Short mmCIF file of C-alpha atoms in Angstrom, two decimals:
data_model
loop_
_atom_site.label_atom_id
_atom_site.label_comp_id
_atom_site.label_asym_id
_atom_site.label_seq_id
_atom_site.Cartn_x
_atom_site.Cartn_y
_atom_site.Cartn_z
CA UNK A 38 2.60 -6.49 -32.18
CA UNK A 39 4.64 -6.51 -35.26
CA UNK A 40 8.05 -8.25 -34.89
CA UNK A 41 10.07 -4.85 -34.94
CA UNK A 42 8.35 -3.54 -31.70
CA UNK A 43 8.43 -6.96 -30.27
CA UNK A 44 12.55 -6.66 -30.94
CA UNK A 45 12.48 -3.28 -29.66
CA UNK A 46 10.72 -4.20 -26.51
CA UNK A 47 13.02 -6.82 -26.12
CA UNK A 48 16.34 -5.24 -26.58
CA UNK A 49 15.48 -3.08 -24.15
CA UNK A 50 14.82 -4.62 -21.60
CA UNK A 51 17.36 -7.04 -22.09
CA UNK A 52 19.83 -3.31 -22.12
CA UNK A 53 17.78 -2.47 -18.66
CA UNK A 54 18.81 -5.63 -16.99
CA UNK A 55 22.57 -5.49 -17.99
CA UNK A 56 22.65 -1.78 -16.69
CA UNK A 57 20.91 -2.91 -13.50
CA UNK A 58 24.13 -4.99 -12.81
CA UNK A 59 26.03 -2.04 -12.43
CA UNK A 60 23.54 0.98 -11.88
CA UNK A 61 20.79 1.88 -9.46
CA UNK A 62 17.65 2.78 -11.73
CA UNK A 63 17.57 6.44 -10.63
CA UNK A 64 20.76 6.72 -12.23
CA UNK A 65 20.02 5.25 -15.85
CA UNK A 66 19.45 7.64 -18.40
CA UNK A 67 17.37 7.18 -21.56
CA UNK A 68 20.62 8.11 -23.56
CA UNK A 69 22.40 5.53 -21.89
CA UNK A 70 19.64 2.98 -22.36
CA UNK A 71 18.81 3.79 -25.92
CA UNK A 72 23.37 3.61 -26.77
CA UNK A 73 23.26 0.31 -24.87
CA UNK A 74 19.86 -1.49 -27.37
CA UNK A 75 20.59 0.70 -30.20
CA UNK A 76 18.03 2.19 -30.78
CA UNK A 77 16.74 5.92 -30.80
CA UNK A 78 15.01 7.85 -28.11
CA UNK A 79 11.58 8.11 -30.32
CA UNK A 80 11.92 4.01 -30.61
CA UNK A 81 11.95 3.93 -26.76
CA UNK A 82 9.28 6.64 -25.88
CA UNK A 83 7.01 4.82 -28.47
CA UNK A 84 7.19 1.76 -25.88
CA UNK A 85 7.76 3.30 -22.83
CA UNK A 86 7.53 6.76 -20.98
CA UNK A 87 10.37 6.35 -18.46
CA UNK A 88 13.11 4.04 -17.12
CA UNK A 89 10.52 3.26 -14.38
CA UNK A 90 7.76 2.39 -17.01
CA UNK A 91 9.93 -0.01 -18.67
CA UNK A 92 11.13 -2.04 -15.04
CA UNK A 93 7.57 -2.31 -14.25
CA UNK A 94 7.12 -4.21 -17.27
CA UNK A 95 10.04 -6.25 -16.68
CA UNK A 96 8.49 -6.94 -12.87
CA UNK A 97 5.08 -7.58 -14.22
CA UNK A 98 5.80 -10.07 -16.91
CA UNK A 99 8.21 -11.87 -14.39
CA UNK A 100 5.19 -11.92 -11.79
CA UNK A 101 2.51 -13.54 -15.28
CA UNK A 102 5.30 -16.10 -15.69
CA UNK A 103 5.61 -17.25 -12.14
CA UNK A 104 1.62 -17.03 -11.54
CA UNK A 105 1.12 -19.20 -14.64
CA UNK A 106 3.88 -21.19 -13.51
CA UNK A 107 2.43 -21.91 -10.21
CA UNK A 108 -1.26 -21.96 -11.63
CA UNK A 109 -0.42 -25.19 -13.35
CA UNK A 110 -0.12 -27.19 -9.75
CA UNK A 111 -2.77 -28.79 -8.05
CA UNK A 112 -1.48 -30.80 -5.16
CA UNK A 113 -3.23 -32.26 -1.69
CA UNK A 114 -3.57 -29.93 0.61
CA UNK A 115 -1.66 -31.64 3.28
CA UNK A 116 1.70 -31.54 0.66
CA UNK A 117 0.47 -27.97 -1.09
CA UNK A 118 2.63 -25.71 0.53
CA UNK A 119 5.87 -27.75 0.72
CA UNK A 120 5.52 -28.78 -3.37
CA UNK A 121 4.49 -25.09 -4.28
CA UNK A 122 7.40 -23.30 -2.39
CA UNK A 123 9.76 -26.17 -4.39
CA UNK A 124 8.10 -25.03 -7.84
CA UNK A 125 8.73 -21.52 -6.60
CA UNK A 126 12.16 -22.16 -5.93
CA UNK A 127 12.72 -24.25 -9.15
CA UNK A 128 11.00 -20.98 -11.01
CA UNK A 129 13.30 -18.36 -9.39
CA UNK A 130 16.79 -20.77 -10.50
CA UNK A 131 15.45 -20.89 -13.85
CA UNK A 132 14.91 -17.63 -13.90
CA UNK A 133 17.65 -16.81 -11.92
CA UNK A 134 19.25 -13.91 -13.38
CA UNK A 135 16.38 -11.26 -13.84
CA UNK A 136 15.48 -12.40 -10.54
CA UNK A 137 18.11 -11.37 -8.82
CA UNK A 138 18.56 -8.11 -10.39
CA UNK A 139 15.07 -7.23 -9.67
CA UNK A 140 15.43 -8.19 -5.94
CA UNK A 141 18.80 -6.06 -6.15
CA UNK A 142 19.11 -2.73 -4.36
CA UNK A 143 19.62 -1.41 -7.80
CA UNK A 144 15.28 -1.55 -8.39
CA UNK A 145 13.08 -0.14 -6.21
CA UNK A 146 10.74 -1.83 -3.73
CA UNK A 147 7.62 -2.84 -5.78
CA UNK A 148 9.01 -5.93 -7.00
CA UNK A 149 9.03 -7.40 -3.53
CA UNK A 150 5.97 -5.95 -2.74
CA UNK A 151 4.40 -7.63 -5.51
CA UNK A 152 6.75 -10.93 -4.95
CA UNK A 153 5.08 -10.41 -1.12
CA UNK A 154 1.42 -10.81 -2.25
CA UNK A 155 2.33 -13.81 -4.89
CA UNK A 156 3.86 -15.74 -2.08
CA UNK A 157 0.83 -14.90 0.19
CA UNK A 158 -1.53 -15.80 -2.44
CA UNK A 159 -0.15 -19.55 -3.55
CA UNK A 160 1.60 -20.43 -0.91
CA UNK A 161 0.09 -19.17 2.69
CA UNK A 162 -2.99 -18.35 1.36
CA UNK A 163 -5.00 -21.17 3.77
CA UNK A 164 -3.26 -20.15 6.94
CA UNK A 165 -5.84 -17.77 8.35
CA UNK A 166 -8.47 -20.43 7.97
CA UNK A 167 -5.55 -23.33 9.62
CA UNK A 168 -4.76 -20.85 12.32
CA UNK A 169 -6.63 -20.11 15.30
CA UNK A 170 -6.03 -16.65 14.99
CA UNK A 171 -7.12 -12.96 14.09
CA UNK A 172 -6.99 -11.45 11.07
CA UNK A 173 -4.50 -8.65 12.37
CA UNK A 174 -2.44 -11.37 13.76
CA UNK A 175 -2.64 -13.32 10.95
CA UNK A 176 -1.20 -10.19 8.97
CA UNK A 177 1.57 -9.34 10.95
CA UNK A 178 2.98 -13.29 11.18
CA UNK A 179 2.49 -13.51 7.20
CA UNK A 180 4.23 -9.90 6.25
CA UNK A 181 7.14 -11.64 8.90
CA UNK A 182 6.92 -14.90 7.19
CA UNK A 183 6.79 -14.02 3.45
CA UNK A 184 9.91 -11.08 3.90
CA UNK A 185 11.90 -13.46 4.91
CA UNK A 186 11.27 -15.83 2.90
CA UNK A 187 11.99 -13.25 -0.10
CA UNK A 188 15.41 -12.39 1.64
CA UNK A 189 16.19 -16.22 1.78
CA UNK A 190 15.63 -16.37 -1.65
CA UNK A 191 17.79 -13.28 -2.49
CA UNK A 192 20.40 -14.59 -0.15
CA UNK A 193 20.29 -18.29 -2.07
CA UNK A 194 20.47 -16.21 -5.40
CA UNK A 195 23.54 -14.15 -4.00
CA UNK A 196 24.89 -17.37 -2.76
CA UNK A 197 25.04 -18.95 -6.67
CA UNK A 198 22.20 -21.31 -5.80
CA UNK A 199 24.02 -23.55 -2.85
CA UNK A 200 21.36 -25.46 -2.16
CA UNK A 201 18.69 -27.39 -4.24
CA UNK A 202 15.35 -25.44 -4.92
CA UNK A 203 13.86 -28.97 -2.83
CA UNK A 204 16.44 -28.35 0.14
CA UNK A 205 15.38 -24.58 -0.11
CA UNK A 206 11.32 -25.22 0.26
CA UNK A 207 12.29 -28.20 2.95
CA UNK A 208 14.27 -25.10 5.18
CA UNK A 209 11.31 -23.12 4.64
CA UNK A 210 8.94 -25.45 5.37
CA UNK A 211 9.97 -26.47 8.20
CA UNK A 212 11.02 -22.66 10.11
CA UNK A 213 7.22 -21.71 9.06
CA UNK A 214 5.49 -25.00 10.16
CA UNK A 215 8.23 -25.98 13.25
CA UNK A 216 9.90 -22.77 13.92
CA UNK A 217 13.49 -22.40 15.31
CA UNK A 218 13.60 -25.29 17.91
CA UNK A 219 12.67 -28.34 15.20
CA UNK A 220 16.49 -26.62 12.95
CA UNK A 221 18.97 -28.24 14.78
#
């Protein structure tokens, strides 16, 4: 891709997240998006068929980066799920600001559904095979599990970051693996 459409790819979505801050995505326009990169409509529907289109694109090359961030880890198994939820925490603060639009009310749902099968997928992914359980059991306790743990992380994000991405995967950690009694 030439360096134009890289540029124009770039401005807008760089326009899409500063609208997000303020708008719900059913209420940008294309008018509004195109005014706020400076560009014209044809430049965006070159790139992009909708508002819609171009968030999915944000969401998708936010989920690469974080799988090739977490693909670079290799740790023992007993300490695998502890490190990985810190490097997932230390991604998410250094990417803290798309993040938290995209978990914002003003997206849709699909971004935590795919945020949902990431977290399955690196960090709980050897549960069912730990857990002396069934599969539809297993389901149901990691759908409970990983939810949560996305709405901790939006909360921490709301919260400016209060607590280290190490404290963060420590508090998770140890709910998942001690549950409610071992918090006090």
């Amino acid at each position: 891709m030439d360096r134009r459409k890289q540029y124009s790819r770039m401005v807008l979505k760089e326009s899409l997240i500063e609208l997000l801050q303020k708008k719900s995505i059913s209420s940008i326009t294309i008018k509004e998006l195109c005014v706020k990169a400076d560009i014209n409509r044809s430049t965006f529907y070159a790139h992009f068929s909708n508002q819609y289109e171009l968030l999915s694109t944000i969401e998708d090359e936010f989920i690469e980066d974080l799988v090739e961030t977490l693909t670079q880890y290799h740790f023992p198994k007993e300490e695998d799920s502890l490190l990985m939820t810190e490097k997932f925490f230390d991604f998410i603060a250094d990417n803290s600001e798309v993040c938290q639009i995209l978990l914002s009310e003003n997206t849709d749902i699909h971004f935590q559904k795919k945020g949902m099968n990431i977290t399955q997928q690196f960090i709980f992914k050897d549960w069912i095979n730990e857990m002396k359980m069934d599969k539809d059991t297993y389901e149901y306790i990691n759908l409970f599990i990983v939810s949560g743990s996305i709405y901790v992380t939006k909360n921490w994000l709301e919260n400016q970051q209060n607590k280290t991405p190490k404290e963060m995967a420590e508090i998770l950690h140890r709910f998942i693996n001690k549950g409610l009694s071992n918090m006090r």
